[in-house]
mmCIF file of C-alpha atoms and ligand atoms in Angstrom:
data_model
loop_
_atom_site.group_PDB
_atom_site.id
_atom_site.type_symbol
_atom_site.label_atom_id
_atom_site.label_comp_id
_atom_site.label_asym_id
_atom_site.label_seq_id
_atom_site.Cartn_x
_atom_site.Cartn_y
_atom_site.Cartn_z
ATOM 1 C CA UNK A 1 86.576 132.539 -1.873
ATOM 2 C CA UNK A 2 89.152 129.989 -2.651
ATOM 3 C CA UNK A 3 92.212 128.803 -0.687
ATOM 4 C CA UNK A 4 94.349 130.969 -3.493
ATOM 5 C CA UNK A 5 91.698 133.724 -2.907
ATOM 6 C CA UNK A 6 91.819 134.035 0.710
ATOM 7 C CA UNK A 7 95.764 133.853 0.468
ATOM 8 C CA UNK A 8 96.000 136.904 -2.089
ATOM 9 C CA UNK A 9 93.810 138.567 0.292
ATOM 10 C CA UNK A 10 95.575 138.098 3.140
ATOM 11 C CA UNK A 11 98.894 139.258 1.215
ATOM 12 C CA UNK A 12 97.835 141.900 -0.893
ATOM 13 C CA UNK A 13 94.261 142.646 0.462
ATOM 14 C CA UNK A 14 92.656 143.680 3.973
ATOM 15 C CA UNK A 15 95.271 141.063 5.383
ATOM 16 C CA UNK A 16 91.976 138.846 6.564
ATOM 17 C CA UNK A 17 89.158 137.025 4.843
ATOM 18 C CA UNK A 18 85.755 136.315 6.840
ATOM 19 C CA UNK A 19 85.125 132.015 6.014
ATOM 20 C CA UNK A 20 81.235 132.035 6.400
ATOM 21 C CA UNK A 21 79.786 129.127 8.107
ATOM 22 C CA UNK A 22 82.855 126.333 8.049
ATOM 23 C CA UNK A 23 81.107 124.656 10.557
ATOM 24 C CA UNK A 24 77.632 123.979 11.802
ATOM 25 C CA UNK A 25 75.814 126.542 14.383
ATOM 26 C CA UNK A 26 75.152 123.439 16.252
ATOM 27 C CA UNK A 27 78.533 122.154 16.429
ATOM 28 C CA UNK A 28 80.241 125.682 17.225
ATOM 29 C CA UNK A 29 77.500 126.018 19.975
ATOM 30 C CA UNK A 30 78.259 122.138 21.593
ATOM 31 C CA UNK A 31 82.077 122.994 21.083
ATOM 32 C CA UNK A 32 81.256 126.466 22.960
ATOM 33 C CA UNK A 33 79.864 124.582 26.221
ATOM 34 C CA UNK A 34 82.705 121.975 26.525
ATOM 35 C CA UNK A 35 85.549 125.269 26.167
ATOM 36 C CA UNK A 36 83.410 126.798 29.247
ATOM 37 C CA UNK A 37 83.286 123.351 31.216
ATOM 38 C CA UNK A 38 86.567 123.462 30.305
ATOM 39 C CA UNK A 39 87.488 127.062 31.889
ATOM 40 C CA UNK A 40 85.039 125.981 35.249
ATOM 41 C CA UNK A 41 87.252 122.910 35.547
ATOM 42 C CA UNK A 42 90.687 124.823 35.233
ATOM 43 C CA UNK A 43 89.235 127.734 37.837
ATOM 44 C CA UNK A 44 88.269 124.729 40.035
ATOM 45 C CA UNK A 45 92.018 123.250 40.172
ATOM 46 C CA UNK A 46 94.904 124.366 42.227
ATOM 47 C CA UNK A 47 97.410 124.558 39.424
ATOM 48 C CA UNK A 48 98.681 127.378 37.871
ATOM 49 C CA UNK A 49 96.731 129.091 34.993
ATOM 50 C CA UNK A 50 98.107 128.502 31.691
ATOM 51 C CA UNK A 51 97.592 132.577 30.904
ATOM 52 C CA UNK A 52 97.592 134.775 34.530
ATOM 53 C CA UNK A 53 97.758 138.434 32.470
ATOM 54 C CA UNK A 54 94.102 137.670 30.859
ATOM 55 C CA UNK A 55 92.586 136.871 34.046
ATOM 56 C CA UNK A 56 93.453 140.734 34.882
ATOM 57 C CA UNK A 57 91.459 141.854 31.640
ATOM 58 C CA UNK A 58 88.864 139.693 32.417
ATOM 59 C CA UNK A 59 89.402 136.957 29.893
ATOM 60 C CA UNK A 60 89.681 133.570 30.306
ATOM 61 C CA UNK A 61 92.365 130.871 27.896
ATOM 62 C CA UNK A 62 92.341 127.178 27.800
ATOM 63 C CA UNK A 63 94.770 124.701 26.084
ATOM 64 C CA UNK A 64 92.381 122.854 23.696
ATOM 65 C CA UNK A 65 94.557 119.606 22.099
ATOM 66 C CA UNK A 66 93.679 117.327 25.089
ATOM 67 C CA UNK A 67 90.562 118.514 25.319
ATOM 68 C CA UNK A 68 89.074 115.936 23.210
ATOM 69 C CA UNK A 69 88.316 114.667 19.195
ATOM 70 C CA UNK A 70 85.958 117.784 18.625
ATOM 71 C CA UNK A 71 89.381 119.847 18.943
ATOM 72 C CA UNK A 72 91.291 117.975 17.225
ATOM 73 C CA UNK A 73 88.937 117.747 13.843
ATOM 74 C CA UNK A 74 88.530 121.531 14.263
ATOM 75 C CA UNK A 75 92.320 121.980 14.650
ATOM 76 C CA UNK A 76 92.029 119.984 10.696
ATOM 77 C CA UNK A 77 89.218 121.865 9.302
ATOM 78 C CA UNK A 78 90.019 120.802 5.751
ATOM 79 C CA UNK A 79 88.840 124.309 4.110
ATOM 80 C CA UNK A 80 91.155 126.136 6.520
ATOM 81 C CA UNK A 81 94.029 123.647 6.009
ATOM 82 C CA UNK A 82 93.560 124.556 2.467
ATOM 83 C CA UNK A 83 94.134 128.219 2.928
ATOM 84 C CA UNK A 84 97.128 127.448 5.530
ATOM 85 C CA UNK A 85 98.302 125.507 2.890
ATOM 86 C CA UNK A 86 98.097 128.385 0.208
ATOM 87 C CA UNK A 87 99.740 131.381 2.041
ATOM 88 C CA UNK A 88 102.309 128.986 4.291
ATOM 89 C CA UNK A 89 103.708 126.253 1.653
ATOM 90 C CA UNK A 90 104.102 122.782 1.938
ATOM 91 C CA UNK A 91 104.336 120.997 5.595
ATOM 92 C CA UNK A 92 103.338 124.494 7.763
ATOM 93 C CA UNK A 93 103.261 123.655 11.247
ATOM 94 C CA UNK A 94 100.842 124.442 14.848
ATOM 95 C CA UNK A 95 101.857 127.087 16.320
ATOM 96 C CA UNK A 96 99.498 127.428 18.954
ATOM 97 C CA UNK A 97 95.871 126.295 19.903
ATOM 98 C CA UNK A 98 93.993 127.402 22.646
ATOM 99 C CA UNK A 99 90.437 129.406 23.533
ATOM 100 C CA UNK A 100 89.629 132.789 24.840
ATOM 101 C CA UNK A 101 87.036 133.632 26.453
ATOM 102 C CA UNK A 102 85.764 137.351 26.908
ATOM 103 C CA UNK A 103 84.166 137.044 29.954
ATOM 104 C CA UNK A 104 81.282 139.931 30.605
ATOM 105 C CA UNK A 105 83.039 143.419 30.963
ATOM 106 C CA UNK A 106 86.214 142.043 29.401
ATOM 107 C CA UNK A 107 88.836 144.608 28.492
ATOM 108 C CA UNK A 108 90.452 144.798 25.014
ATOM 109 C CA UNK A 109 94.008 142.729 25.262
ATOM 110 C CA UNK A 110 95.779 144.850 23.840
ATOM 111 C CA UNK A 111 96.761 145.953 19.793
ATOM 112 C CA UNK A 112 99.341 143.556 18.442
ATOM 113 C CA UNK A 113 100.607 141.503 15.341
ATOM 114 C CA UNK A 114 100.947 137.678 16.485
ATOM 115 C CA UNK A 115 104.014 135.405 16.800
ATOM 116 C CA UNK A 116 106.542 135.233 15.438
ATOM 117 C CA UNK A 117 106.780 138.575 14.374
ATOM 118 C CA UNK A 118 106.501 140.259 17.900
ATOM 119 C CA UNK A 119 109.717 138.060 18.680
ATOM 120 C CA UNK A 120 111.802 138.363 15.864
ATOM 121 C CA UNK A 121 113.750 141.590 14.591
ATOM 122 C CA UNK A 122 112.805 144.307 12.623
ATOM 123 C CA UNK A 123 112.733 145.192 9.458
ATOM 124 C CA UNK A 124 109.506 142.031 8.771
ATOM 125 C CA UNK A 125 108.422 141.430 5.342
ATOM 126 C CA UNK A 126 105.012 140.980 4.104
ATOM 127 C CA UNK A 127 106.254 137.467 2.136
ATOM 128 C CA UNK A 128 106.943 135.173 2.512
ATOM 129 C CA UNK A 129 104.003 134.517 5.522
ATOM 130 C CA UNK A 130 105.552 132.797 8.515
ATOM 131 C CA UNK A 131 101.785 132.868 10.337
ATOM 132 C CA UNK A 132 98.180 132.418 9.706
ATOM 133 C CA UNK A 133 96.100 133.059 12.770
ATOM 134 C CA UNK A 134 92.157 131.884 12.734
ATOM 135 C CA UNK A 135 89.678 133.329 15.085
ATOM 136 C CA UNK A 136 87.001 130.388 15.126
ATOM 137 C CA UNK A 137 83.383 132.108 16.101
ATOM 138 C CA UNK A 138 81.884 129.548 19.093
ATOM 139 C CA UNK A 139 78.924 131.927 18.586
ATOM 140 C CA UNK A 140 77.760 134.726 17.125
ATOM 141 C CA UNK A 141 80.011 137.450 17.207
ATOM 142 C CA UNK A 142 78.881 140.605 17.457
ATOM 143 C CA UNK A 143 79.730 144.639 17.908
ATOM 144 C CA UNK A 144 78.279 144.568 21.801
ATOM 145 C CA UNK A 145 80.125 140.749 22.910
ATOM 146 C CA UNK A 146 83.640 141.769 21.791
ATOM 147 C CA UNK A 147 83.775 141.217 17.898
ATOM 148 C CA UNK A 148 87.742 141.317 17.090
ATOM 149 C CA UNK A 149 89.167 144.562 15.968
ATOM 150 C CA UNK A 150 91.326 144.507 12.804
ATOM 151 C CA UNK A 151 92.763 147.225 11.053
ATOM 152 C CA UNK A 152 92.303 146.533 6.970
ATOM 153 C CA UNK A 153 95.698 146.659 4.719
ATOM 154 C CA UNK A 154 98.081 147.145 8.139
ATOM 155 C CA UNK A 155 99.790 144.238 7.130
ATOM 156 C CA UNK A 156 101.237 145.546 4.783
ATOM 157 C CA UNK A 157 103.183 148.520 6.314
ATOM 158 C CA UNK A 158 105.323 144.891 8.210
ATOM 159 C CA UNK A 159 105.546 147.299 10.860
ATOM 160 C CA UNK A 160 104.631 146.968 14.492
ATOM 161 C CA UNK A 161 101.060 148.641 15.721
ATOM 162 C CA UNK A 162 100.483 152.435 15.646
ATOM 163 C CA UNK A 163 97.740 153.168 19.115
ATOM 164 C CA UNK A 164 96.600 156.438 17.156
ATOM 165 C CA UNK A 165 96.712 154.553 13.668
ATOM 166 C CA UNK A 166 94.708 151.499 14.801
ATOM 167 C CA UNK A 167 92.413 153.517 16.347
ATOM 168 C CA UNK A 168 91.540 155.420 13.440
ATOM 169 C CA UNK A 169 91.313 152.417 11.070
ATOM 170 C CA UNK A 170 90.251 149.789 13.203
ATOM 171 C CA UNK A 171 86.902 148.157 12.525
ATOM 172 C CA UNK A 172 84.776 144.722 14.253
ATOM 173 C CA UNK A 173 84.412 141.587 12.285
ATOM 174 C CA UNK A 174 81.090 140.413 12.868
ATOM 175 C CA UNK A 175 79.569 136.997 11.891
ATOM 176 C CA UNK A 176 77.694 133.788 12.474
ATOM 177 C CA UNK A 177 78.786 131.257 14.699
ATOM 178 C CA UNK A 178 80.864 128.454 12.899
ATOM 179 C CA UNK A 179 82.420 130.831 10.608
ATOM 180 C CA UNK A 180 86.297 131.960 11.275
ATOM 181 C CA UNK A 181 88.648 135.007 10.308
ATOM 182 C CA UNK A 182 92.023 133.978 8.753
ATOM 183 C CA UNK A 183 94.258 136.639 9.093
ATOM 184 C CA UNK A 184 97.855 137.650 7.899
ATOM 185 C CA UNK A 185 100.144 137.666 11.122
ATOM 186 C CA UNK A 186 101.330 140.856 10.501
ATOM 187 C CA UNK A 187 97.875 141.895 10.883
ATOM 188 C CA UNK A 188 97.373 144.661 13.512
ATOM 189 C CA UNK A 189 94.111 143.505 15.595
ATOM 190 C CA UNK A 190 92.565 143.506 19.567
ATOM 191 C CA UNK A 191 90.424 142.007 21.040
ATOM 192 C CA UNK A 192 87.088 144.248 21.557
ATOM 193 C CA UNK A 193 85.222 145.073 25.588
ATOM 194 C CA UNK A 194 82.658 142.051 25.772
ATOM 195 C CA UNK A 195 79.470 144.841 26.760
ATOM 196 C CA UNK A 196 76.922 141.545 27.064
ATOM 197 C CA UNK A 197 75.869 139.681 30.154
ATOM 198 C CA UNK A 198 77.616 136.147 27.967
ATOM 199 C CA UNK A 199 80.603 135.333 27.447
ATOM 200 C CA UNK A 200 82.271 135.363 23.968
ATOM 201 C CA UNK A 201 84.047 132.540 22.941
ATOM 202 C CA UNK A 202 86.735 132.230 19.971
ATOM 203 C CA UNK A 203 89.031 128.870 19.615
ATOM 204 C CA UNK A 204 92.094 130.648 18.124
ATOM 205 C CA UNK A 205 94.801 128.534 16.011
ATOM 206 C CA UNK A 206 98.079 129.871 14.782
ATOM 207 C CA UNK A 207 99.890 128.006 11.692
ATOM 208 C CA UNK A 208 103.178 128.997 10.819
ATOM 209 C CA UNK A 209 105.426 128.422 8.274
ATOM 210 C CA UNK A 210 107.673 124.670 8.726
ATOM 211 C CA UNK A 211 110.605 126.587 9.929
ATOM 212 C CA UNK A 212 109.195 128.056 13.054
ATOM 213 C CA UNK A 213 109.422 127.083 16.494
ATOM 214 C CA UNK A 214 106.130 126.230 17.581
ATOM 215 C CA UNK A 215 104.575 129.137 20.532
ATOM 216 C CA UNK A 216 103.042 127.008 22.551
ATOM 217 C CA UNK A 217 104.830 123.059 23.899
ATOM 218 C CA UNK A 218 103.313 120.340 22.258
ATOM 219 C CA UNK A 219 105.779 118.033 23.950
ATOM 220 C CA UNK A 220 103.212 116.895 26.643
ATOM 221 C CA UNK A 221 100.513 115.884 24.396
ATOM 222 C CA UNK A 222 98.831 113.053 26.343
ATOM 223 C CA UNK A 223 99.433 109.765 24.332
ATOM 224 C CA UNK A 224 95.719 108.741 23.788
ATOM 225 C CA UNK A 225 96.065 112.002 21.272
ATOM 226 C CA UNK A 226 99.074 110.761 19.554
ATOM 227 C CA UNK A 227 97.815 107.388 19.101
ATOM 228 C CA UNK A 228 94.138 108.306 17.295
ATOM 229 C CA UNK A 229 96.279 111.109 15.212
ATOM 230 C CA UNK A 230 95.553 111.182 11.773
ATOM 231 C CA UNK A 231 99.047 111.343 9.569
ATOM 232 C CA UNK A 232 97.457 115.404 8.754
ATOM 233 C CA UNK A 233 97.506 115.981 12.936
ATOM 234 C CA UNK A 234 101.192 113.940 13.402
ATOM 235 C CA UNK A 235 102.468 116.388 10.475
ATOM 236 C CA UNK A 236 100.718 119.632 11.745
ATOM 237 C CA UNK A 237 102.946 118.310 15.226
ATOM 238 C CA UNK A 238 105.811 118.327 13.527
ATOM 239 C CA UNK A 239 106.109 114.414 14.025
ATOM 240 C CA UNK A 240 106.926 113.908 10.122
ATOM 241 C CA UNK A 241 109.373 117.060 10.249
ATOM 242 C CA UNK A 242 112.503 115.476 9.523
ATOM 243 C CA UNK A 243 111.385 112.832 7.159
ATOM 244 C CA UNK A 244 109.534 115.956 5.187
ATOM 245 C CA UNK A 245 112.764 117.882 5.083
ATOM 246 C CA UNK A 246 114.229 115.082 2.887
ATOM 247 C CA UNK A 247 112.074 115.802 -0.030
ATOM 248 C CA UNK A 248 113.849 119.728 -0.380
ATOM 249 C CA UNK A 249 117.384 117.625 -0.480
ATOM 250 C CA UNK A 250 116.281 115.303 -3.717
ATOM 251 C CA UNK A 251 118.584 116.074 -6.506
ATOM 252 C CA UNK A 252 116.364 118.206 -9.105
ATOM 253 C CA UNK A 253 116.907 116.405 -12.533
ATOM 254 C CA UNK A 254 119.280 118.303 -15.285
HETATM 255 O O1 AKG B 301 89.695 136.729 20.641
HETATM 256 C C1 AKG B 301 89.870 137.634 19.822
HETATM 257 O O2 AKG B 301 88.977 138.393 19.460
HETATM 258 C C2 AKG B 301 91.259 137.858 19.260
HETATM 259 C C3 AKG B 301 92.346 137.244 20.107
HETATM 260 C C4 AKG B 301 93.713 137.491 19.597
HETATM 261 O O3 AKG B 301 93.926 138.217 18.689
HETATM 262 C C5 AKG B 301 94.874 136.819 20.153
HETATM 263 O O4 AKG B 301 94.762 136.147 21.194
HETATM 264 O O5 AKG B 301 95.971 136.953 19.540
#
């Protein structure tokens, strides 16, 4: 599929698209160990954990943009800039970046749409898309590790989740490590009990459209990042956002 596929499918269609094999097996796998050094490293410290409520569901969540240049290509996959680029126009912005880890005998999260529709009012609307979440696979993910749960076409109702609904139309989204799911915000989904002895790993990346407030503070981006950013990364920051804006005030000729 195309970056004007995936978008149509993510407005009008299941409100996801599976991207098959974006990256190498190999790469997913080495980016896999460094997220669970990563989560050792953070248990291992004193300070405060950057997500307390997964710990109770067994899950584990990392920051991931000073965790090194594998995150930060990943975080500019071109093919899923491309569809980002599609369904959010011109400039869309990082929302949030970050890991989770279903650690064996995880519990499901919890059904939800993603920000910012769970913090703005009611009535949403299907278009324009404020969001674009991807669910990297680190690994193979399968029914028995915690595959995510998505139900097919609820974006389109713009409503909040339904428990009996989901339940009735959810189904798993299986596939090969180094592939992702790009989904429609409005998207009802949950993460899925992790029934293996390994623990599942997803690097999950929210885009939204230029006008939103980033979720997550990217003010404290260590400056070795900001120096080796690529003019793509300082944009996706937000760094070019006022000098972008000018372009919308150009006089349109007669
Ligand atoms: O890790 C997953 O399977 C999905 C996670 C998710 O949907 C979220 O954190 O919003």
């Amino acid at each position: 599929m195309d970056a004007a596929q995936i978008s149509h499918a993510l407005i009008e269609g299941p409100g996801y698209a599976l991207m098959e094999n974006v990256i190498a097996t190999a790469d997913a796998a080495a980016a896999r160990r460094e997220i669970l050094d990563q989560v050792e490293r953070q248990n291992q410290s004193e300070g405060p954990s950057y997500d307390g409520r997964a710990k109770k569901i067994g899950h584990e969540h990392v920051l991931l943009l000073d965790q090194g240049t594998v995150f930060e290509d990943l975080v500019q996959n071109p093919q899923i800039l491309a569809a980002a680029g599609e369904l959010l126009g011109e400039d869309f912005t990082l929302s949030a970046f970050s890991a989770r880890v279903l650690l064996p005998g995880a519990r499901p999260m919890g059904i939800h749409v993603d920000y910012p529709y769970w913090a703005l009012p009611q009535p949403y609307a299907v278009t324009p898309p404020l969001m674009m979440q991807v669910i990297w696979m680190m690994q193979d993910f399968t029914i028995e590790n915690g595959a995510t749960f998505v139900a097919p076409h609820s974006q389109r109702r713009a409503a909040p989740p339904d428990r009996d609904r989901f339940k009735s139309e959810a189904i798993q989204i299986t596939g090969r490590a180094g592939s992702a799911i790009v989904s429609h915000g409005l998207l009802w989904h949950d993460t899925a009990p992790n029934q293996t002895q390994e623990p599942r790993v997803a690097v999950l990346i929210n885009y939204c459209n230029k006008v939103i407030r980033p979720m997550q503070d990217f003010s404290n981006i260590p400056e070795a990042v900001l120096a080796r950013a690529t003019p793509q990364l300082r944009r996706l920051l937000g760094k070019q956002f006022g000098k972008d804006l000018l372009r919308h005030l150009k006089p349109k000729p007669a």
